[in-house]
């Protein structure tokens, strides 16, 4: 269990995770107007108009937005599971504590800033001890 977060911080982060999950779900539902992803994509393709290439592009943008929202919900839910399991707040690469301030900005963070920067540059990550 990560001991660098006190009970108040853990409670605050759990609330933040749950709030963000609900907000992204609401955003996804609003975007799809209560339809499934496939139904929404089909409706975009079937819209009136003579500009088929534009409709294809619109459908691709819609699908990309849906994918991003779905991936964010999954990452937030996994973070919530880690919090409940007592493994939340530790870097997956080097094992150091992820600072509370970083978790408040990105509560689904898997890595400390150093390891995330290394990963984004494409360099090999630290091996976990």
Coordinates of C-alpha atoms in Angstrom, one line a residue:
X1 CA 0.0 0.0 0.0
X2 CA 1.2 3.5 -0.8
X3 CA 1.7 5.3 2.5
X4 CA 2.7 8.7 1.0
X5 CA -1.0 9.6 0.7
X6 CA -2.9 10.2 4.0
X7 CA -6.5 9.1 4.4
X8 CA -7.9 12.6 3.5
X9 CA -5.8 12.6 0.3
X10 CA -7.0 9.1 -0.6
X11 CA -10.6 10.1 0.0
X12 CA -10.1 13.3 -2.0
X13 CA -8.6 11.3 -4.9
X14 CA -11.3 8.7 -4.8
X15 CA -14.0 11.5 -5.1
X16 CA -12.1 13.0 -7.9
X17 CA -11.9 9.7 -9.8
X18 CA -15.6 9.0 -9.4
X19 CA -16.5 12.6 -10.4
X20 CA -14.3 12.4 -13.6
X21 CA -15.7 8.9 -14.5
X22 CA -19.2 10.3 -14.2
X23 CA -18.3 13.5 -16.2
X24 CA -16.7 11.5 -19.1
X25 CA -19.6 9.1 -19.2
X26 CA -22.0 12.0 -19.4
X27 CA -19.9 13.6 -22.1
X28 CA -19.9 10.3 -24.0
X29 CA -23.6 9.8 -23.7
X30 CA -24.3 13.4 -24.8
X31 CA -22.0 12.9 -27.8
X32 CA -23.7 9.7 -28.9
X33 CA -27.2 11.1 -28.0
X34 CA -28.1 7.9 -26.2
X35 CA -27.2 5.6 -29.0
X36 CA -24.5 2.9 -29.2
X37 CA -21.2 3.7 -30.8
X38 CA -22.2 1.8 -34.0
X39 CA -25.6 3.4 -34.2
X40 CA -24.1 6.8 -33.8
X41 CA -21.5 6.2 -36.6
X42 CA -24.2 4.8 -38.9
X43 CA -26.4 7.9 -38.3
X44 CA -23.5 10.2 -39.1
X45 CA -22.9 8.3 -42.4
X46 CA -26.6 8.5 -43.3
X47 CA -27.0 12.2 -42.7
X48 CA -28.6 14.1 -45.6
X49 CA -26.2 15.9 -48.0
X50 CA -24.2 15.3 -51.0
X51 CA -20.8 15.5 -49.4
X52 CA -19.9 11.8 -48.7
X53 CA -16.2 12.5 -48.1
X54 CA -17.1 15.1 -45.4
X55 CA -19.5 12.6 -43.8
X56 CA -16.7 10.0 -43.7
X57 CA -14.4 12.5 -42.1
X58 CA -17.1 13.5 -39.6
X59 CA -17.7 9.8 -38.8
X60 CA -13.9 9.3 -38.2
X61 CA -13.8 12.3 -35.9
X62 CA -16.8 11.0 -34.0
X63 CA -15.3 7.6 -33.6
X64 CA -12.0 9.0 -32.5
X65 CA -13.7 11.1 -29.8
X66 CA -15.7 8.1 -28.7
X67 CA -12.5 6.0 -28.5
X68 CA -10.8 8.7 -26.4
X69 CA -13.7 9.0 -24.0
X70 CA -13.9 5.2 -23.7
X71 CA -10.1 4.9 -23.0
X72 CA -10.3 7.7 -20.4
X73 CA -13.1 6.0 -18.6
X74 CA -11.2 2.7 -18.5
X75 CA -8.0 4.4 -17.2
X76 CA -10.0 6.2 -14.5
X77 CA -11.7 3.0 -13.5
X78 CA -8.4 1.2 -13.3
X79 CA -7.0 3.9 -11.1
X80 CA -10.0 3.6 -8.8
X81 CA -9.4 -0.2 -8.6
X82 CA -5.7 0.5 -7.7
X83 CA -6.8 2.9 -5.0
X84 CA -9.2 0.4 -3.5
X85 CA -6.5 -2.3 -3.7
X86 CA -3.9 -0.1 -2.0
X87 CA -1.5 0.0 -5.0
X88 CA -2.5 3.5 -6.2
X89 CA 0.0 6.3 -6.4
X90 CA 3.2 4.3 -7.1
X91 CA 5.0 4.6 -10.4
X92 CA 4.6 1.4 -12.5
X93 CA 8.1 1.8 -13.9
X94 CA 10.3 2.8 -11.0
X95 CA 8.1 2.2 -8.0
X96 CA 8.5 5.6 -6.5
X97 CA 5.6 7.5 -5.0
X98 CA 3.7 9.7 -7.4
X99 CA 3.2 13.1 -5.8
X100 CA -0.2 14.1 -4.6
X101 CA -0.2 17.2 -6.8
X102 CA 0.4 15.1 -9.9
X103 CA -2.4 12.8 -9.0
X104 CA -4.8 15.7 -8.4
X105 CA -4.0 16.9 -12.0
X106 CA -4.0 13.4 -13.6
X107 CA -5.6 11.0 -11.1
X108 CA -5.2 8.1 -13.5
X109 CA -1.4 8.6 -13.7
X110 CA 0.5 5.4 -13.9
X111 CA 4.0 6.9 -13.8
X112 CA 6.0 9.6 -12.0
X113 CA 6.8 12.7 -14.2
X114 CA 10.4 11.4 -14.9
X115 CA 9.3 8.0 -16.1
X116 CA 6.4 9.4 -18.1
X117 CA 8.7 11.9 -19.8
X118 CA 11.1 9.0 -20.6
X119 CA 8.3 7.0 -22.0
X120 CA 7.0 9.8 -24.2
X121 CA 10.5 10.3 -25.6
X122 CA 10.6 6.6 -26.4
X123 CA 13.6 5.9 -24.3
X124 CA 13.7 2.7 -22.2
X125 CA 12.1 3.1 -18.8
X126 CA 13.7 2.4 -15.5
X127 CA 13.5 -1.1 -14.4
X128 CA 11.5 -1.6 -11.3
X129 CA 13.5 -3.0 -8.4

